PDB file of C-alpha atoms in Angstrom:
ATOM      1  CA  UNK Q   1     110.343  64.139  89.924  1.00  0.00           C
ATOM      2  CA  UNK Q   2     107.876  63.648  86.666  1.00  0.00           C
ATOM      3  CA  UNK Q   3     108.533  60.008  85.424  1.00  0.00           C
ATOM      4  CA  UNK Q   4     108.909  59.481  81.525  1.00  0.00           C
ATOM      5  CA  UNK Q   5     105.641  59.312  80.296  1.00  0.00           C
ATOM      6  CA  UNK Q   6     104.518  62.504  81.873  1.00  0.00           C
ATOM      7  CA  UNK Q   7     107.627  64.215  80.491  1.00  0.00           C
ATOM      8  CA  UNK Q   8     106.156  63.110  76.916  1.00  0.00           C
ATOM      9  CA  UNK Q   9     102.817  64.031  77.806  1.00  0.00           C
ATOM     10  CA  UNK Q  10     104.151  67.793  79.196  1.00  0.00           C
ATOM     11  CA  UNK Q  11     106.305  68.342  76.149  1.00  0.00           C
ATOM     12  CA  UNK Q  12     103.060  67.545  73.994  1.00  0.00           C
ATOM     13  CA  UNK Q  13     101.409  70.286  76.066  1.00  0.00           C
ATOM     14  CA  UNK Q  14     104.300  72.871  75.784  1.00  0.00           C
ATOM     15  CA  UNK Q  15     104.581  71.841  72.197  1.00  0.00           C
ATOM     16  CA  UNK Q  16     100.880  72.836  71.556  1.00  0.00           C
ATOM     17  CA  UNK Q  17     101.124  76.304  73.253  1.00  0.00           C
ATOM     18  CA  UNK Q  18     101.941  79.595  72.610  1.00  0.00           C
ATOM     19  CA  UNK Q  19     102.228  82.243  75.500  1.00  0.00           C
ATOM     20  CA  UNK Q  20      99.857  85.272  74.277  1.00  0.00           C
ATOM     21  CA  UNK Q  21      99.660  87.701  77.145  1.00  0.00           C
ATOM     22  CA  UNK Q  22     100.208  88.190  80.763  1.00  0.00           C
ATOM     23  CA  UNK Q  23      97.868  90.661  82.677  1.00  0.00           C
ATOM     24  CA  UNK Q  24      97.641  91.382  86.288  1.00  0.00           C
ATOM     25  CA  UNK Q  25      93.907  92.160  86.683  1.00  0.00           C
ATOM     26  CA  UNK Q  26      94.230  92.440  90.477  1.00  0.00           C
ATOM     27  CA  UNK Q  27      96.518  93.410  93.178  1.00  0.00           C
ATOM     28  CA  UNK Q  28      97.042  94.419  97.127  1.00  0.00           C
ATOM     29  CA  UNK Q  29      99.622  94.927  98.794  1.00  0.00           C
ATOM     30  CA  UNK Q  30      99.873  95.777 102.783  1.00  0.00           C
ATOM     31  CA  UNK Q  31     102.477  96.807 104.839  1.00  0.00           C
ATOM     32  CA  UNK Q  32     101.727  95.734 108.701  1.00  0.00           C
ATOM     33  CA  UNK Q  33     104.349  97.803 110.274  1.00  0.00           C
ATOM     34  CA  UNK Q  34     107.648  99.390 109.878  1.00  0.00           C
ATOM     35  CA  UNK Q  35     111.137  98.936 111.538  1.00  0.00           C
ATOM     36  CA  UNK Q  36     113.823 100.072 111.037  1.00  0.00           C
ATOM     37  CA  UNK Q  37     115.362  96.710 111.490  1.00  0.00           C
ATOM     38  CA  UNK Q  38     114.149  96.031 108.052  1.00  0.00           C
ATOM     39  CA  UNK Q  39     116.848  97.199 106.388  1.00  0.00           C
ATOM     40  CA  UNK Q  40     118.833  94.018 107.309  1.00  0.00           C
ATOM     41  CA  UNK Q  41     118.129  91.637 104.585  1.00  0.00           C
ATOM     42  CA  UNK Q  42     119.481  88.836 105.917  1.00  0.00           C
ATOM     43  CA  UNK Q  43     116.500  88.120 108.796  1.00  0.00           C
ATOM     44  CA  UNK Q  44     113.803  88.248 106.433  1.00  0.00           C
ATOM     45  CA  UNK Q  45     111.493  85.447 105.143  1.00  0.00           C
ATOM     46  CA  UNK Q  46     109.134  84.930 102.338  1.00  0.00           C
ATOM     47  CA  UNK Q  47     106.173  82.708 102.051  1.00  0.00           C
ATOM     48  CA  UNK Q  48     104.731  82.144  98.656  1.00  0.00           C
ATOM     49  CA  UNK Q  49     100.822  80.682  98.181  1.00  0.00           C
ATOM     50  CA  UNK Q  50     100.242  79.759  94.317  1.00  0.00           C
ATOM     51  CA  UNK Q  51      96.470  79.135  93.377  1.00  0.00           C
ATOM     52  CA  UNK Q  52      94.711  78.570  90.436  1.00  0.00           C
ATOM     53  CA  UNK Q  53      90.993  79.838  89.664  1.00  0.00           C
ATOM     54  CA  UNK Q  54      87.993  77.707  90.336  1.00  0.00           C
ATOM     55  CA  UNK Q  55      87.325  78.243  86.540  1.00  0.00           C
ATOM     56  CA  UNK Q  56      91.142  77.246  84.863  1.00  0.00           C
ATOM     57  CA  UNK Q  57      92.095  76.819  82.590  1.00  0.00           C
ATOM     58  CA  UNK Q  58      89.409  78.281  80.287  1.00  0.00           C
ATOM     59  CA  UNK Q  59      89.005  78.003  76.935  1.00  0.00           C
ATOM     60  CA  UNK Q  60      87.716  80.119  74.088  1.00  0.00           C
ATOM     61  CA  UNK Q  61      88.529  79.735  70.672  1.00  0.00           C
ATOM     62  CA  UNK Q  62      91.917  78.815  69.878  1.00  0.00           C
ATOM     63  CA  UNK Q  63      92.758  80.492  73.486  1.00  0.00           C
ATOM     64  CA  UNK Q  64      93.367  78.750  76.612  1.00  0.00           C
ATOM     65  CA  UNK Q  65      93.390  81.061  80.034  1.00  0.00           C
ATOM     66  CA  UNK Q  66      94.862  80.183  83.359  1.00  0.00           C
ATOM     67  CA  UNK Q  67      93.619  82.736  86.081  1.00  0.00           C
ATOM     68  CA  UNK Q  68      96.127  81.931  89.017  1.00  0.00           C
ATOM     69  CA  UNK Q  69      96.738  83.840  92.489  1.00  0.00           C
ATOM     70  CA  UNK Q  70     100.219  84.217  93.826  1.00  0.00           C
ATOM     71  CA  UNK Q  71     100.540  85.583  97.872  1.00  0.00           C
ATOM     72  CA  UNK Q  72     103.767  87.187  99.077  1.00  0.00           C
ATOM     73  CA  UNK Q  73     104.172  86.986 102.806  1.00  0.00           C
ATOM     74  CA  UNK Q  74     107.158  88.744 104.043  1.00  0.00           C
ATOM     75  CA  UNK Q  75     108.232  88.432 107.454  1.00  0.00           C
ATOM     76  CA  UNK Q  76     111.512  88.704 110.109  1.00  0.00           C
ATOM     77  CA  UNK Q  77     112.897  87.134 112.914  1.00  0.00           C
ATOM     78  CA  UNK Q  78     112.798  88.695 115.706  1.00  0.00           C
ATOM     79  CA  UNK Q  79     113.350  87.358 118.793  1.00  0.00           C
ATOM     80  CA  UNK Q  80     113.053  83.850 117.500  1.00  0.00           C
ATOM     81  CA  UNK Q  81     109.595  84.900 116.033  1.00  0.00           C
ATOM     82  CA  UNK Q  82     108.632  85.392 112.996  1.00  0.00           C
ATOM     83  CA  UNK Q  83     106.682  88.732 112.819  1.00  0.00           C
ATOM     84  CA  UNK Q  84     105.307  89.611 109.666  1.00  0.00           C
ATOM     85  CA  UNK Q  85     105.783  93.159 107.857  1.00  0.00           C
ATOM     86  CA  UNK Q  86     104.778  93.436 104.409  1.00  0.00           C
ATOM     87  CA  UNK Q  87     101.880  90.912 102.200  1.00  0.00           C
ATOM     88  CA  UNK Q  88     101.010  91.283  98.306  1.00  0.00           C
ATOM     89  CA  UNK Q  89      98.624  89.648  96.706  1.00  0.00           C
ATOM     90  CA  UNK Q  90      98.111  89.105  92.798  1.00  0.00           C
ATOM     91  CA  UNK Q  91      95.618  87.682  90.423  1.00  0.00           C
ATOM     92  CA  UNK Q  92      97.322  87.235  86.806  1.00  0.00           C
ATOM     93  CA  UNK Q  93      95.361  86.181  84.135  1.00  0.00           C
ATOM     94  CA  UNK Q  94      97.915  84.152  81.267  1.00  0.00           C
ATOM     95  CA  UNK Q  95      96.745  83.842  78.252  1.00  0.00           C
ATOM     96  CA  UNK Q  96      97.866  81.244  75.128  1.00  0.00           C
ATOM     97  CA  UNK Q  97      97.052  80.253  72.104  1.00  0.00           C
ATOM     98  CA  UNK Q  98      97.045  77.028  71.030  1.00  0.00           C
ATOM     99  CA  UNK Q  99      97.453  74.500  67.873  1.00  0.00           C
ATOM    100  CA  UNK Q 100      94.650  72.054  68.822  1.00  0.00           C
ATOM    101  CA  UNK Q 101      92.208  73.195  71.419  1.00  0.00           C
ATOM    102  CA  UNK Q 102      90.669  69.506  71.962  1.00  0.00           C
ATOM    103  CA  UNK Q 103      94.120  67.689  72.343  1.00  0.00           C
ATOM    104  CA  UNK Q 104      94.841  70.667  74.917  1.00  0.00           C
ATOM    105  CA  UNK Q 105      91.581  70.266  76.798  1.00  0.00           C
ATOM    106  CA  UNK Q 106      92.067  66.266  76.759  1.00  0.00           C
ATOM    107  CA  UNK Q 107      95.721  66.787  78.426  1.00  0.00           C
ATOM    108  CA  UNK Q 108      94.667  69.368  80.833  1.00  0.00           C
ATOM    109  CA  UNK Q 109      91.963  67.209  81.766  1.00  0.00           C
ATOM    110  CA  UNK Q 110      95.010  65.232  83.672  1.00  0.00           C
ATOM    111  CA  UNK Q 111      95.271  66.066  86.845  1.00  0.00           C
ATOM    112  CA  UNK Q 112      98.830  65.555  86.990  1.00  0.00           C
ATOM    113  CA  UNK Q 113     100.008  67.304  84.122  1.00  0.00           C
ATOM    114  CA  UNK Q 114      97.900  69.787  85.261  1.00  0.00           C
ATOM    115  CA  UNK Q 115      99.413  70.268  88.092  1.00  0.00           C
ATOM    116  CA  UNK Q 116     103.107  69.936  86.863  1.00  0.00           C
ATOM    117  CA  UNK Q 117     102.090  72.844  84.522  1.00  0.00           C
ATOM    118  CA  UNK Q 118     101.000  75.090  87.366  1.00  0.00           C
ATOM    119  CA  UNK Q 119     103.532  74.439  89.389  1.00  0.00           C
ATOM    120  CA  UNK Q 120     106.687  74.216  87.377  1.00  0.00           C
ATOM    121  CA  UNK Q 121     106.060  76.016  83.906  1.00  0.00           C
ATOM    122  CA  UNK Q 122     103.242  78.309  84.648  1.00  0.00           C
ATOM    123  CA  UNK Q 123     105.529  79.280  87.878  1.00  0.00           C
ATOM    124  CA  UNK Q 124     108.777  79.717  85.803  1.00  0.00           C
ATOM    125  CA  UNK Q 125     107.202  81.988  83.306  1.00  0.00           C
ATOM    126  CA  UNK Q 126     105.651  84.153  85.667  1.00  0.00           C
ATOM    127  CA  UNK Q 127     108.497  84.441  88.402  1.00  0.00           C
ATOM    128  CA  UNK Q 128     110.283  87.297  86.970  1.00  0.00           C
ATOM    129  CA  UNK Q 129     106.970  89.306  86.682  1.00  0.00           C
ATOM    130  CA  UNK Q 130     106.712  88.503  89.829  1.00  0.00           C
ATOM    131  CA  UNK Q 131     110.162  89.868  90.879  1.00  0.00           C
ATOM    132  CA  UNK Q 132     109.688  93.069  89.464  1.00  0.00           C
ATOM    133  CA  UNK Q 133     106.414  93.735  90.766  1.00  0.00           C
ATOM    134  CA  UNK Q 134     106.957  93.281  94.267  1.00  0.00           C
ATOM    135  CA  UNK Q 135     110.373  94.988  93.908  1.00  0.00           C
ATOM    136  CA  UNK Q 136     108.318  98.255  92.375  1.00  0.00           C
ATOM    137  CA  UNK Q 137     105.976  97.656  95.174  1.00  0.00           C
ATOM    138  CA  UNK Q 138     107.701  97.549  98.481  1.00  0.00           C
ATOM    139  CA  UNK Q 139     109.743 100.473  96.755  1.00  0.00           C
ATOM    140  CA  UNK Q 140     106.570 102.194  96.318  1.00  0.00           C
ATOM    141  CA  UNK Q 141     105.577 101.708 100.297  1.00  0.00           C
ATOM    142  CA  UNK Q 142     108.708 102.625 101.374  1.00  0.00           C
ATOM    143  CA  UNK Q 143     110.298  99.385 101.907  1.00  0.00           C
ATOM    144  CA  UNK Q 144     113.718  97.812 101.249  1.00  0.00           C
ATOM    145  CA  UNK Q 145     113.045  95.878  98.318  1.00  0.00           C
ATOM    146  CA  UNK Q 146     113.716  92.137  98.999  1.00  0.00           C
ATOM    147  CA  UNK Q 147     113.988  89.981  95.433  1.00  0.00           C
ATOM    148  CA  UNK Q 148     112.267  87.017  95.254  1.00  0.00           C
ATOM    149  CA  UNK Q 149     115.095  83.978  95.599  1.00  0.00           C
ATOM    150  CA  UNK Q 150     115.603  81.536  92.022  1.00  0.00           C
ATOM    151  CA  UNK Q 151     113.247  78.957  92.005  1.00  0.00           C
ATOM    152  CA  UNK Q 152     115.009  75.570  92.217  1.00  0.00           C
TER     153      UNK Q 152
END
């Protein structure tokens, strides 16, 4: 839970920014074996890994860019272990432009806001990319797509 002042401190980020593009510059995907099993949805479990570049956010102009990692582990229980079937990996580079590049580079400077940035609003807005790429992509391996659950 973010107490009040950080709540001021994020909307004065969110207020400043301006979501400019979203580009996947990178992505794998691997399936580690098949089963027919697979096609229950019900067994299967997902493991999500968010990371953000050594370099982010970066800043040019009036543009700030986050260059953040998302990996997809999908697995199933068998036999009370979990055996894992299917991994994605993908490197999205989110772009925005922004009213005041020093106030923006002074609040991302906080390692907190930072941090509830990446994790809650940098998440939200990229979840449904998300969704729809790994839907398209276990399709593509022959896979019963599994969507990624609401984040809460």
């Amino acid at each position: 839970m973010i107490d009040a002042f950080m709540k001021e401190k994020f909307s004065e980020l969110i207020n400043l920014l301006s979501l400019r593009q979203i580009r996947i510059v990178d992505s794998h995907e691997t399936v580690l074996f098949e089963d027919s099993v697979l096609e229950q949805k019900n067994n299967v479990n997902i493991e999500t890994v968010q990371a953000l570049g050594e370099q982010s956010p970066e800043f040019e102009n009036s543009f700030v860019r986050f260059n953040v990692k998302y990996t997809f582990n999908f697995s199933r229980e068998k036999d009370s272990v979990n055996k894992p079937y299917f991994t994605a990996s993908y490197v999205i580079i989110v772009t925005f432009e922004t009213l005041d590049v020093e106030k923006t580079r002074q609040l991302l400077t906080e390692k907190e806001l930072l941090n509830v940035f990446i994790t809650q609003q940098l998440k939200k807005t990229l979840w449904p990319v998300l969704r729809g790429t790994l839907l398209d992509a276990m399709g593509r391996h022959s896979l019963q797509p599994i969507p990624l659950p609401w984040i809460k």
